[in-house]
XYZ file of C-alpha atoms in Angstrom:
342
model
C -20.100 4.834 12.860
C -16.860 3.063 12.088
C -17.114 -0.697 11.938
C -14.340 -2.969 13.170
C -11.963 -4.485 10.635
C -11.965 -8.186 9.897
C -9.116 -10.671 9.831
C -6.233 -10.732 7.400
C -2.889 -9.150 6.705
C -4.304 -5.608 6.615
C -5.400 -5.660 10.245
C -3.227 -3.200 12.157
C -1.179 -5.344 14.549
C 1.406 -2.708 15.510
C 0.843 -1.619 19.136
C 2.640 1.712 18.741
C 0.618 2.520 15.634
C -2.605 1.643 17.472
C -1.574 3.911 20.332
C -0.933 6.762 17.912
C -4.371 6.302 16.372
C -5.789 6.272 19.902
C -4.579 9.785 20.656
C -7.362 12.404 20.937
C -6.139 14.565 18.074
C -7.822 15.947 14.983
C -5.218 16.916 12.420
C -5.785 15.570 8.913
C -2.230 16.202 7.761
C -0.569 14.089 10.443
C -3.229 11.402 10.034
C -2.334 11.248 6.331
C 1.397 11.206 7.101
C 1.188 8.405 9.675
C 0.193 5.522 7.337
C 2.803 6.593 4.788
C 5.575 6.332 7.381
C 4.213 3.088 8.837
C 3.825 1.494 5.405
C 7.551 1.984 4.807
C 8.220 -0.511 7.600
C 5.856 -3.028 6.038
C 7.617 -2.590 2.710
C 11.014 -3.125 4.343
C 9.837 -6.353 6.001
C 8.457 -7.731 2.716
C 11.493 -6.459 0.761
C 9.342 -4.213 -1.409
C 12.310 -1.893 -1.629
C 11.117 0.316 -4.478
C 7.797 0.830 -2.730
C 9.666 1.777 0.465
C 11.744 4.307 -1.504
C 8.536 5.778 -2.928
C 7.191 6.032 0.604
C 10.269 7.996 1.695
C 9.789 10.450 -1.163
C 6.103 10.851 -0.354
C 6.795 11.382 3.349
C 9.452 13.983 2.549
C 6.984 15.947 0.428
C 4.307 15.741 3.132
C 6.601 17.208 5.777
C 7.237 20.427 3.884
C 5.249 23.501 2.907
C 1.646 24.105 3.975
C 1.161 20.637 5.469
C 4.140 21.144 7.771
C 2.801 24.566 8.795
C -0.608 23.084 9.633
C 0.954 20.328 11.716
C 3.155 22.784 13.566
C 0.255 25.120 14.334
C -1.755 22.197 15.752
C 0.844 21.615 18.476
C 0.893 22.831 22.069
C 4.442 24.056 21.476
C 4.820 24.940 17.779
C 8.573 25.520 18.004
C 9.060 22.033 19.484
C 6.999 20.490 16.689
C 8.961 22.390 14.073
C 12.130 20.866 15.522
C 10.538 17.397 15.527
C 9.566 17.745 11.877
C 13.072 18.908 10.989
C 14.435 15.839 12.752
C 12.022 13.573 10.876
C 13.092 15.037 7.545
C 16.741 14.507 8.537
C 15.962 10.873 9.478
C 14.788 10.234 5.931
C 18.351 10.593 4.590
C 19.883 7.553 6.368
C 16.689 5.608 5.694
C 16.877 6.370 1.992
C 20.589 5.506 1.934
C 19.985 2.134 3.621
C 17.171 1.301 1.208
C 19.344 2.261 -1.760
C 22.136 0.023 -0.498
C 19.671 -2.818 -0.020
C 18.365 -2.341 -3.551
C 21.875 -2.630 -4.980
C 22.861 -5.654 -2.886
C 22.516 -9.246 -3.993
C 19.366 -10.861 -2.649
C 20.122 -12.895 0.466
C 23.627 -11.463 0.855
C 25.215 -10.216 4.079
C 25.274 -6.735 2.544
C 21.504 -6.849 2.036
C 20.920 -8.045 5.603
C 22.999 -5.215 7.068
C 21.266 -2.659 4.848
C 17.854 -3.998 5.888
C 18.826 -3.747 9.570
C 19.985 -0.169 9.015
C 16.703 0.656 7.282
C 14.719 -0.799 10.186
C 16.742 1.279 12.644
C 16.272 4.498 10.696
C 12.554 3.893 10.230
C 12.186 3.162 13.956
C 13.721 6.540 14.822
C 11.335 8.170 12.360
C 8.295 6.509 13.961
C 9.339 7.515 17.471
C 9.529 11.137 16.364
C 6.108 10.726 14.736
C 4.759 9.669 18.137
C 6.366 12.737 19.741
C 4.775 14.928 17.063
C 1.292 13.495 17.552
C 1.491 13.660 21.339
C 2.210 17.372 20.987
C -1.142 17.699 19.194
C -3.211 16.518 22.161
C -5.019 19.672 23.345
C -3.475 21.255 26.406
C -5.279 20.144 29.554
C -7.257 17.475 27.711
C -9.047 15.048 30.036
C -11.231 12.182 28.821
C -14.748 12.777 30.187
C -15.694 10.360 32.967
C -19.050 10.465 34.797
C -18.937 11.904 38.309
C -20.206 8.536 39.561
C -16.653 7.218 39.342
C -14.857 10.186 40.869
C -13.894 8.066 43.892
C -12.014 5.535 41.733
C -8.392 6.059 40.594
C -8.162 7.605 37.132
C -5.263 7.943 34.707
C -4.884 11.176 32.795
C -2.826 10.774 29.661
C -0.543 7.749 29.500
C 1.856 5.857 31.738
C 4.762 3.516 31.040
C 5.144 0.356 33.104
C 8.036 -2.095 32.976
C 7.317 -5.530 34.356
C 9.971 -8.143 35.130
C 8.976 -11.803 35.281
C 11.070 -14.701 36.546
C 10.407 -18.421 36.466
C 9.696 -20.064 39.801
C 12.319 -22.736 39.181
C 14.944 -20.173 38.209
C 15.051 -21.445 34.644
C 15.549 -19.235 31.581
C 13.031 -17.963 29.073
C 13.716 -19.480 25.654
C 12.792 -17.085 22.856
C 13.599 -18.525 19.440
C 16.594 -20.429 20.778
C 18.017 -17.599 22.899
C 17.894 -17.966 26.685
C 17.075 -15.005 28.924
C 17.344 -15.138 32.748
C 14.237 -12.961 33.089
C 11.465 -11.516 30.963
C 11.264 -7.737 30.696
C 8.192 -6.181 29.157
C 7.503 -2.518 28.572
C 3.847 -1.520 28.469
C 2.077 1.713 27.593
C -1.093 2.207 29.644
C -3.654 4.461 27.990
C -5.704 6.822 30.107
C -7.114 8.605 27.073
C -9.191 5.576 26.107
C -9.522 3.786 29.449
C -9.097 6.372 32.235
C -10.790 4.289 34.953
C -9.362 0.898 33.946
C -5.914 2.357 33.334
C -6.084 4.363 36.551
C -7.036 1.278 38.544
C -4.098 -0.671 37.085
C -1.552 2.084 37.750
C -2.876 2.501 41.293
C -2.355 -1.215 41.949
C 1.116 -1.142 40.354
C 2.086 1.769 42.604
C 0.752 -0.124 45.626
C 2.991 -3.095 44.758
C -0.068 -5.316 44.393
C 1.398 -7.314 41.500
C 4.869 -7.726 43.044
C 5.871 -11.413 43.263
C 2.441 -12.490 42.016
C 2.245 -15.671 39.959
C 0.900 -15.982 36.435
C -2.399 -17.784 36.945
C -3.332 -18.647 33.384
C -1.272 -19.344 30.271
C -3.220 -21.395 27.752
C -2.003 -20.224 24.345
C -4.852 -17.716 24.103
C -4.111 -15.361 26.988
C -1.616 -14.923 29.807
C -3.424 -13.750 32.940
C -2.594 -12.611 36.467
C -3.989 -10.397 39.236
C -5.775 -12.973 41.417
C -4.279 -12.683 44.924
C -3.870 -15.605 47.294
C -6.777 -16.102 49.689
C -10.529 -16.101 49.170
C -10.738 -12.699 47.446
C -10.742 -12.694 43.646
C -9.179 -9.253 43.411
C -7.787 -6.259 45.251
C -9.475 -5.674 48.599
C -9.779 -1.955 49.269
C -12.181 0.929 49.731
C -14.933 0.443 47.129
C -16.554 3.154 45.059
C -20.044 4.273 46.041
C -21.431 3.634 42.553
C -19.981 0.175 41.787
C -19.538 -1.187 45.286
C -17.533 -4.143 46.525
C -17.287 -7.806 45.588
C -18.399 -10.649 47.827
C -15.042 -10.704 49.600
C -14.528 -6.937 49.762
C -12.887 -6.516 46.354
C -12.774 -2.998 44.956
C -14.710 -3.313 41.715
C -14.543 -1.115 38.630
C -17.139 -0.642 35.895
C -16.831 -2.080 32.410
C -15.410 0.758 30.279
C -15.921 0.887 26.506
C -14.766 3.611 24.122
C -15.971 3.337 20.523
C -14.565 5.331 17.621
C -16.573 8.465 16.947
C -17.725 8.844 20.555
C -16.584 11.720 22.759
C -15.824 9.439 25.685
C -16.311 5.931 27.059
C -19.609 4.480 28.183
C -19.837 2.334 31.281
C -21.388 -0.758 32.863
C -22.650 -2.258 29.603
C -21.263 -3.990 26.496
C -21.583 -2.582 23.000
C -24.045 -5.399 22.155
C -26.222 -4.323 25.052
C -26.079 -0.817 23.600
C -27.139 -2.122 20.187
C -23.776 -1.231 18.657
C -22.312 -4.665 17.991
C -19.499 -4.742 15.421
C -18.506 -1.104 15.807
C -14.820 -0.306 16.160
C -13.268 0.352 19.542
C -10.643 3.083 19.793
C -8.095 0.511 20.984
C -8.787 -2.962 19.544
C -7.613 -6.441 20.484
C -5.522 -6.695 17.320
C -1.965 -6.707 18.673
C 0.042 -9.493 20.296
C 0.243 -8.419 23.926
C -2.900 -6.276 23.951
C -3.853 -5.806 27.607
C -7.446 -6.478 28.618
C -9.250 -6.209 31.949
C -10.737 -9.495 33.160
C -14.222 -9.868 34.618
C -16.994 -12.420 35.027
C -18.533 -13.066 31.636
C -22.095 -12.118 32.617
C -21.364 -9.332 35.103
C -19.970 -6.132 33.542
C -18.932 -4.559 36.863
C -17.044 -7.537 38.286
C -13.476 -6.524 37.327
C -11.104 -5.744 40.188
C -7.407 -6.491 39.644
C -7.157 -9.381 37.189
C -5.945 -8.594 33.692
C -4.631 -10.505 30.694
C -2.306 -10.195 27.756
C -3.889 -11.454 24.537
C -1.743 -13.756 22.400
C -3.257 -12.319 19.255
C -3.612 -14.487 16.165
C -5.451 -12.864 13.272
C -6.924 -16.195 12.148
C -8.111 -17.341 15.585
C -9.138 -13.951 16.984
C -9.857 -11.591 14.058
C -10.144 -7.974 15.170
C -13.758 -6.885 15.380
C -14.996 -10.451 15.011
C -13.971 -11.973 18.319
C -15.493 -12.230 21.771
C -13.264 -9.509 23.202
C -13.688 -6.211 21.316
C -16.320 -4.123 23.082
C -16.825 -6.716 25.801
C -13.541 -6.241 27.639
C -11.589 -2.973 27.633
C -8.133 -2.691 26.102
C -6.212 -0.421 28.457
C -2.714 -0.743 27.033
C -0.243 -2.645 24.881
C 3.118 -4.336 25.324
C 5.499 -2.301 23.156
C 8.716 -4.146 24.043
C 9.253 -7.755 25.069
C 5.960 -9.248 23.870
C 7.832 -12.327 22.594
C 8.280 -13.416 26.214
C 4.548 -14.016 26.466
Protein backbone atom coordinates (compact mmCIF):
# COMPACT_ATOMS: atom_id res chain seq x y z
CA UNK A 1 0.00 0.00 0.00
CA UNK A 2 1.62 3.20 -1.17
CA UNK A 3 0.71 6.25 0.85
CA UNK A 4 0.27 9.67 -0.73
CA UNK A 5 3.12 12.17 -0.51
CA UNK A 6 2.84 15.29 1.58
CA UNK A 7 3.51 18.91 0.69
CA UNK A 8 6.84 20.43 -0.20
CA UNK A 9 9.27 20.84 -3.04
CA UNK A 10 9.61 17.09 -3.62
CA UNK A 11 5.98 16.62 -4.58
CA UNK A 12 5.85 15.72 -8.27
CA UNK A 13 4.12 18.67 -9.95
CA UNK A 14 5.04 17.81 -13.55
CA UNK A 15 1.92 16.66 -15.44
CA UNK A 16 3.85 14.77 -18.12
CA UNK A 17 5.89 12.96 -15.48
CA UNK A 18 2.69 12.04 -13.61
CA UNK A 19 1.21 10.71 -16.84
CA UNK A 20 4.29 8.59 -17.45
CA UNK A 21 4.04 7.13 -13.95
CA UNK A 22 0.36 6.47 -14.64
CA UNK A 23 1.09 4.15 -17.55
CA UNK A 24 0.30 0.46 -16.87
CA UNK A 25 3.85 -0.79 -17.36
CA UNK A 26 6.15 -2.91 -15.25
CA UNK A 27 9.74 -2.40 -16.34
CA UNK A 28 12.21 -1.63 -13.57
CA UNK A 29 14.89 -0.31 -15.90
CA UNK A 30 12.75 2.41 -17.45
CA UNK A 31 11.30 3.28 -14.05
CA UNK A 32 14.87 3.82 -12.80
CA UNK A 33 15.78 5.84 -15.90
CA UNK A 34 12.76 8.15 -15.71
CA UNK A 35 13.66 10.03 -12.47
CA UNK A 36 17.26 10.45 -13.63
CA UNK A 37 16.12 12.19 -16.82
CA UNK A 38 13.47 14.25 -15.03
CA UNK A 39 15.90 15.33 -12.30
CA UNK A 40 18.14 16.87 -14.97
CA UNK A 41 15.38 19.40 -15.67
CA UNK A 42 15.10 20.26 -11.99
CA UNK A 43 18.86 20.75 -11.84
CA UNK A 44 18.76 23.03 -14.89
CA UNK A 45 16.02 25.18 -13.34
CA UNK A 46 17.94 25.56 -10.06
CA UNK A 47 21.26 26.04 -11.91
CA UNK A 48 22.78 22.96 -10.31
CA UNK A 49 24.81 22.55 -13.47
CA UNK A 50 27.32 19.99 -12.22
CA UNK A 51 24.51 17.84 -10.89
CA UNK A 52 22.76 18.08 -14.28
CA UNK A 53 25.99 16.99 -16.01
CA UNK A 54 26.22 14.02 -13.64
CA UNK A 55 22.63 13.16 -14.52
CA UNK A 56 23.49 13.14 -18.23
CA UNK A 57 26.37 10.75 -17.62
CA UNK A 58 24.19 8.48 -15.50
CA UNK A 59 21.40 8.47 -18.09
CA UNK A 60 23.87 7.65 -20.85
CA UNK A 61 25.15 4.64 -18.92
CA UNK A 62 21.60 3.45 -18.19
CA UNK A 63 20.64 3.47 -21.86
CA UNK A 64 23.36 1.03 -22.90
CA UNK A 65 24.11 -2.65 -22.40
CA UNK A 66 21.79 -5.04 -20.57
CA UNK A 67 19.43 -2.32 -19.33
CA UNK A 68 18.83 -1.14 -22.89
CA UNK A 69 18.21 -4.73 -24.01
CA UNK A 70 15.65 -5.26 -21.23
CA UNK A 71 13.83 -2.05 -22.11
CA UNK A 72 13.77 -2.94 -25.79
CA UNK A 73 12.44 -6.44 -25.13
CA UNK A 74 9.62 -4.99 -22.99
CA UNK A 75 8.23 -3.07 -25.97
CA UNK A 76 5.42 -4.01 -28.35
CA UNK A 77 7.76 -3.19 -31.24
CA UNK A 78 11.36 -3.81 -30.10
CA UNK A 79 12.91 -2.32 -33.23
CA UNK A 80 10.97 0.93 -32.69
CA UNK A 81 12.14 1.10 -29.08
CA UNK A 82 15.72 0.47 -30.11
CA UNK A 83 15.44 3.47 -32.44
CA UNK A 84 13.90 5.57 -29.65
CA UNK A 85 16.74 4.69 -27.30
CA UNK A 86 19.30 5.54 -29.98
CA UNK A 87 17.59 8.90 -30.41
CA UNK A 88 17.63 9.51 -26.66
CA UNK A 89 21.35 8.77 -26.48
CA UNK A 90 21.92 11.17 -29.40
CA UNK A 91 19.87 13.86 -27.60
CA UNK A 92 22.29 13.71 -24.68
CA UNK A 93 25.07 15.26 -26.80
CA UNK A 94 23.43 18.69 -27.38
CA UNK A 95 22.17 18.64 -23.80
CA UNK A 96 25.66 18.02 -22.47
CA UNK A 97 27.08 20.71 -24.75
CA UNK A 98 24.53 23.29 -23.57
CA UNK A 99 25.21 22.46 -19.92
CA UNK A 100 28.96 22.74 -20.50
CA UNK A 101 28.51 26.14 -22.13
CA UNK A 102 26.33 27.26 -19.23
CA UNK A 103 28.96 26.10 -16.75
CA UNK A 104 31.64 28.17 -18.48
CA UNK A 105 29.49 31.30 -18.82
CA UNK A 106 29.42 34.14 -16.35
CA UNK A 107 26.50 33.87 -13.94
CA UNK A 108 23.62 36.06 -15.09
CA UNK A 109 25.13 36.70 -18.52
CA UNK A 110 23.32 36.54 -21.86
CA UNK A 111 25.54 33.59 -22.77
CA UNK A 112 24.34 31.69 -19.70
CA UNK A 113 20.69 32.46 -20.48
CA UNK A 114 21.01 31.19 -24.05
CA UNK A 115 22.83 28.06 -22.87
CA UNK A 116 20.13 27.41 -20.26
CA UNK A 117 17.41 27.78 -22.91
CA UNK A 118 19.27 25.35 -25.16
CA UNK A 119 19.57 22.88 -22.28
CA UNK A 120 15.84 23.12 -21.58
CA UNK A 121 15.08 22.48 -25.25
CA UNK A 122 17.37 19.46 -25.45
CA UNK A 123 16.03 18.00 -22.21
CA UNK A 124 12.46 18.49 -23.43
CA UNK A 125 13.19 16.46 -26.57
CA UNK A 126 14.72 13.76 -24.36
CA UNK A 127 11.61 13.60 -22.15
CA UNK A 128 9.26 13.36 -25.12
CA UNK A 129 11.19 10.37 -26.40
CA UNK A 130 11.04 8.88 -22.90
CA UNK A 131 7.25 9.13 -23.09
CA UNK A 132 7.30 7.40 -26.50
CA UNK A 133 9.49 4.65 -25.03
CA UNK A 134 7.22 4.04 -22.05
CA UNK A 135 4.05 4.07 -24.14
CA UNK A 136 5.58 1.30 -26.23
CA UNK A 137 5.79 -0.79 -23.04
CA UNK A 138 2.03 -0.82 -22.44
CA UNK A 139 1.00 -4.43 -23.17
CA UNK A 140 -0.61 -4.90 -26.56
CA UNK A 141 -4.39 -4.85 -26.27
CA UNK A 142 -4.29 -3.66 -22.66
CA UNK A 143 -7.68 -2.50 -21.36
CA UNK A 144 -8.27 -1.25 -17.82
CA UNK A 145 -10.81 -3.58 -16.19
CA UNK A 146 -14.23 -1.98 -15.74
CA UNK A 147 -17.23 -3.81 -14.23
CA UNK A 148 -19.88 -4.90 -16.72
CA UNK A 149 -22.34 -2.69 -14.84
CA UNK A 150 -20.96 0.30 -16.72
CA UNK A 151 -20.79 -1.24 -20.18
CA UNK A 152 -23.52 1.13 -21.39
CA UNK A 153 -21.47 4.23 -20.51
CA UNK A 154 -18.80 5.67 -22.85
CA UNK A 155 -15.31 4.42 -22.03
CA UNK A 156 -11.87 5.62 -23.12
CA UNK A 157 -9.25 3.03 -23.97
CA UNK A 158 -5.75 4.40 -23.74
CA UNK A 159 -5.37 8.17 -23.92
CA UNK A 160 -6.76 11.09 -25.90
CA UNK A 161 -5.49 14.60 -26.59
CA UNK A 162 -7.90 17.52 -26.41
CA UNK A 163 -7.15 21.13 -27.33
CA UNK A 164 -9.51 23.69 -25.87
CA UNK A 165 -9.69 27.33 -26.98
CA UNK A 166 -11.15 29.91 -24.62
CA UNK A 167 -12.07 33.50 -25.42
CA UNK A 168 -13.20 36.31 -23.16
CA UNK A 169 -16.81 37.39 -23.52
CA UNK A 170 -15.81 41.03 -23.88
CA UNK A 171 -13.21 40.22 -26.53
CA UNK A 172 -10.38 41.29 -24.25
CA UNK A 173 -6.96 39.62 -24.13
CA UNK A 174 -5.54 37.16 -21.65
CA UNK A 175 -2.65 38.75 -19.75
CA UNK A 176 -0.02 36.17 -18.81
CA UNK A 177 2.94 37.76 -17.04
CA UNK A 178 2.59 40.98 -19.01
CA UNK A 179 2.05 39.37 -22.42
CA UNK A 180 -1.38 39.69 -24.03
CA UNK A 181 -2.95 36.78 -25.92
CA UNK A 182 -6.19 37.11 -27.94
CA UNK A 183 -7.28 33.63 -26.85
CA UNK A 184 -6.26 30.90 -24.44
CA UNK A 185 -5.18 27.58 -25.93
CA UNK A 186 -4.78 24.61 -23.65
CA UNK A 187 -3.66 21.12 -24.56
CA UNK A 188 -4.89 18.34 -22.30
CA UNK A 189 -4.08 14.65 -22.08
CA UNK A 190 -7.10 12.59 -21.00
CA UNK A 191 -6.21 9.29 -19.36
CA UNK A 192 -8.34 6.25 -20.00
CA UNK A 193 -5.87 3.93 -18.30
CA UNK A 194 -6.66 5.39 -14.89
CA UNK A 195 -10.15 6.79 -15.46
CA UNK A 196 -11.75 4.88 -18.35
CA UNK A 197 -15.36 5.80 -17.48
CA UNK A 198 -14.71 9.42 -16.45
CA UNK A 199 -12.34 9.99 -19.35
CA UNK A 200 -14.71 8.26 -21.76
CA UNK A 201 -17.61 10.41 -20.60
CA UNK A 202 -15.57 13.59 -21.12
CA UNK A 203 -14.38 12.61 -24.61
CA UNK A 204 -17.92 11.62 -25.58
CA UNK A 205 -19.19 15.06 -24.55
CA UNK A 206 -16.29 16.80 -26.34
CA UNK A 207 -17.12 14.89 -29.52
CA UNK A 208 -20.78 15.85 -29.15
CA UNK A 209 -19.80 19.54 -28.98
CA UNK A 210 -21.34 19.80 -25.52
CA UNK A 211 -18.69 22.22 -24.23
CA UNK A 212 -18.65 24.43 -27.34
CA UNK A 213 -19.32 28.09 -26.46
CA UNK A 214 -19.97 27.17 -22.83
CA UNK A 215 -19.05 29.73 -20.18
CA UNK A 216 -16.64 29.21 -17.31
CA UNK A 217 -18.94 29.01 -14.30
CA UNK A 218 -16.46 29.18 -11.46
CA UNK A 219 -13.04 30.80 -11.10
CA UNK A 220 -12.19 31.47 -7.47
CA UNK A 221 -8.42 31.05 -7.23
CA UNK A 222 -8.81 27.41 -6.19
CA UNK A 223 -10.42 25.86 -9.26
CA UNK A 224 -11.70 26.86 -12.69
CA UNK A 225 -14.90 24.97 -13.46
CA UNK A 226 -17.33 24.51 -16.34
CA UNK A 227 -19.79 21.94 -17.72
CA UNK A 228 -23.09 23.23 -16.28
CA UNK A 229 -25.43 23.84 -19.25
CA UNK A 230 -28.03 26.58 -19.35
CA UNK A 231 -31.48 25.51 -18.17
CA UNK A 232 -32.64 23.52 -15.16
CA UNK A 233 -30.39 20.49 -15.75
CA UNK A 234 -27.08 20.41 -13.87
CA UNK A 235 -25.36 18.31 -16.51
CA UNK A 236 -25.63 16.54 -19.84
CA UNK A 237 -29.12 15.22 -20.53
CA UNK A 238 -28.91 11.91 -22.37
CA UNK A 239 -29.63 8.20 -22.19
CA UNK A 240 -28.66 7.11 -18.66
CA UNK A 241 -26.89 3.91 -17.72
CA UNK A 242 -28.96 1.14 -16.16
CA UNK A 243 -26.68 0.88 -13.13
CA UNK A 244 -26.25 4.57 -12.19
CA UNK A 245 -29.44 6.03 -13.61
CA UNK A 246 -30.38 9.62 -14.31
CA UNK A 247 -30.37 12.84 -12.32
CA UNK A 248 -33.49 14.71 -11.28
CA UNK A 249 -33.61 16.56 -14.59
CA UNK A 250 -32.60 13.64 -16.81
CA UNK A 251 -28.83 14.09 -16.52
CA UNK A 252 -26.70 11.13 -17.56
CA UNK A 253 -24.79 10.31 -14.39
CA UNK A 254 -21.49 8.48 -14.02
CA UNK A 255 -20.11 6.65 -10.99
CA UNK A 256 -17.30 7.97 -8.82
CA UNK A 257 -14.14 6.27 -10.14
CA UNK A 258 -11.05 5.82 -7.96
CA UNK A 259 -7.81 4.07 -8.90
CA UNK A 260 -5.26 3.60 -6.11
CA UNK A 261 -1.65 2.59 -6.64
CA UNK A 262 -1.15 -1.14 -6.30
CA UNK A 263 -4.68 -2.00 -7.42
CA UNK A 264 -5.40 -3.80 -10.68
CA UNK A 265 -8.18 -1.41 -11.62
CA UNK A 266 -10.45 1.34 -10.30
CA UNK A 267 -13.20 0.85 -7.76
CA UNK A 268 -16.52 2.61 -8.12
CA UNK A 269 -19.32 4.45 -6.32
CA UNK A 270 -17.40 4.99 -3.08
CA UNK A 271 -14.53 7.14 -1.76
CA UNK A 272 -11.28 5.71 -0.45
CA UNK A 273 -12.30 6.78 3.09
CA UNK A 274 -15.48 4.77 2.75
CA UNK A 275 -13.29 1.84 1.72
CA UNK A 276 -11.10 2.33 4.79
CA UNK A 277 -8.11 3.32 2.67
CA UNK A 278 -7.75 6.99 3.53
CA UNK A 279 -4.33 8.50 2.77
CA UNK A 280 -3.35 5.94 0.15
CA UNK A 281 -1.88 7.22 -3.10
CA UNK A 282 -3.99 7.54 -6.21
CA UNK A 283 -2.41 6.61 -9.54
CA UNK A 284 -2.99 10.17 -10.79
CA UNK A 285 -2.89 12.72 -7.95
CA UNK A 286 -4.07 16.31 -7.65
CA UNK A 287 -0.48 17.57 -7.50
CA UNK A 288 -0.14 19.49 -10.77
CA UNK A 289 -1.38 22.94 -11.75
CA UNK A 290 -4.18 22.21 -14.19
CA UNK A 291 -5.02 18.73 -12.90
CA UNK A 292 -8.49 17.90 -14.22
CA UNK A 293 -11.07 16.59 -11.77
CA UNK A 294 -14.68 15.47 -12.22
CA UNK A 295 -17.18 17.50 -10.19
CA UNK A 296 -20.03 16.00 -8.18
CA UNK A 297 -22.20 16.71 -5.16
CA UNK A 298 -20.07 16.38 -2.05
CA UNK A 299 -22.22 13.71 -0.37
CA UNK A 300 -23.37 11.78 -3.44
CA UNK A 301 -20.63 9.77 -5.18
CA UNK A 302 -22.69 9.05 -8.32
CA UNK A 303 -23.85 12.60 -9.01
CA UNK A 304 -21.24 13.61 -11.63
CA UNK A 305 -22.52 14.25 -15.15
CA UNK A 306 -20.65 16.83 -17.24
CA UNK A 307 -19.12 19.37 -14.86
CA UNK A 308 -15.37 19.27 -14.39
CA UNK A 309 -12.67 21.53 -12.98
CA UNK A 310 -9.04 22.44 -13.38
CA UNK A 311 -7.23 22.61 -10.04
CA UNK A 312 -5.02 25.66 -9.48
CA UNK A 313 -2.58 23.58 -7.49
CA UNK A 314 -0.58 25.17 -4.69
CA UNK A 315 1.54 22.77 -2.67
CA UNK A 316 1.07 24.80 0.52
CA UNK A 317 -2.71 25.21 0.23
CA UNK A 318 -3.53 21.82 -1.29
CA UNK A 319 -0.71 19.38 -0.43
CA UNK A 320 -0.91 16.18 -2.45
CA UNK A 321 -2.37 13.35 -0.42
CA UNK A 322 -3.46 15.71 2.34
CA UNK A 323 -6.27 17.61 0.67
CA UNK A 324 -9.99 17.09 0.20
CA UNK A 325 -9.61 15.98 -3.42
CA UNK A 326 -7.33 12.92 -3.72
CA UNK A 327 -9.48 9.80 -3.63
CA UNK A 328 -12.70 11.78 -3.39
CA UNK A 329 -12.77 13.15 -6.93
CA UNK A 330 -11.13 11.41 -9.89
CA UNK A 331 -8.25 12.96 -11.80
CA UNK A 332 -8.91 12.10 -15.43
CA UNK A 333 -6.25 14.19 -17.14
CA UNK A 334 -3.80 17.07 -17.00
CA UNK A 335 -3.16 20.29 -18.89
CA UNK A 336 0.25 19.78 -20.52
CA UNK A 337 0.40 23.06 -22.46
CA UNK A 338 -1.16 26.43 -21.67
CA UNK A 339 -1.89 25.93 -17.96
CA UNK A 340 -0.74 29.51 -17.27
CA UNK A 341 -3.97 30.74 -18.87
CA UNK A 342 -5.93 29.28 -15.98
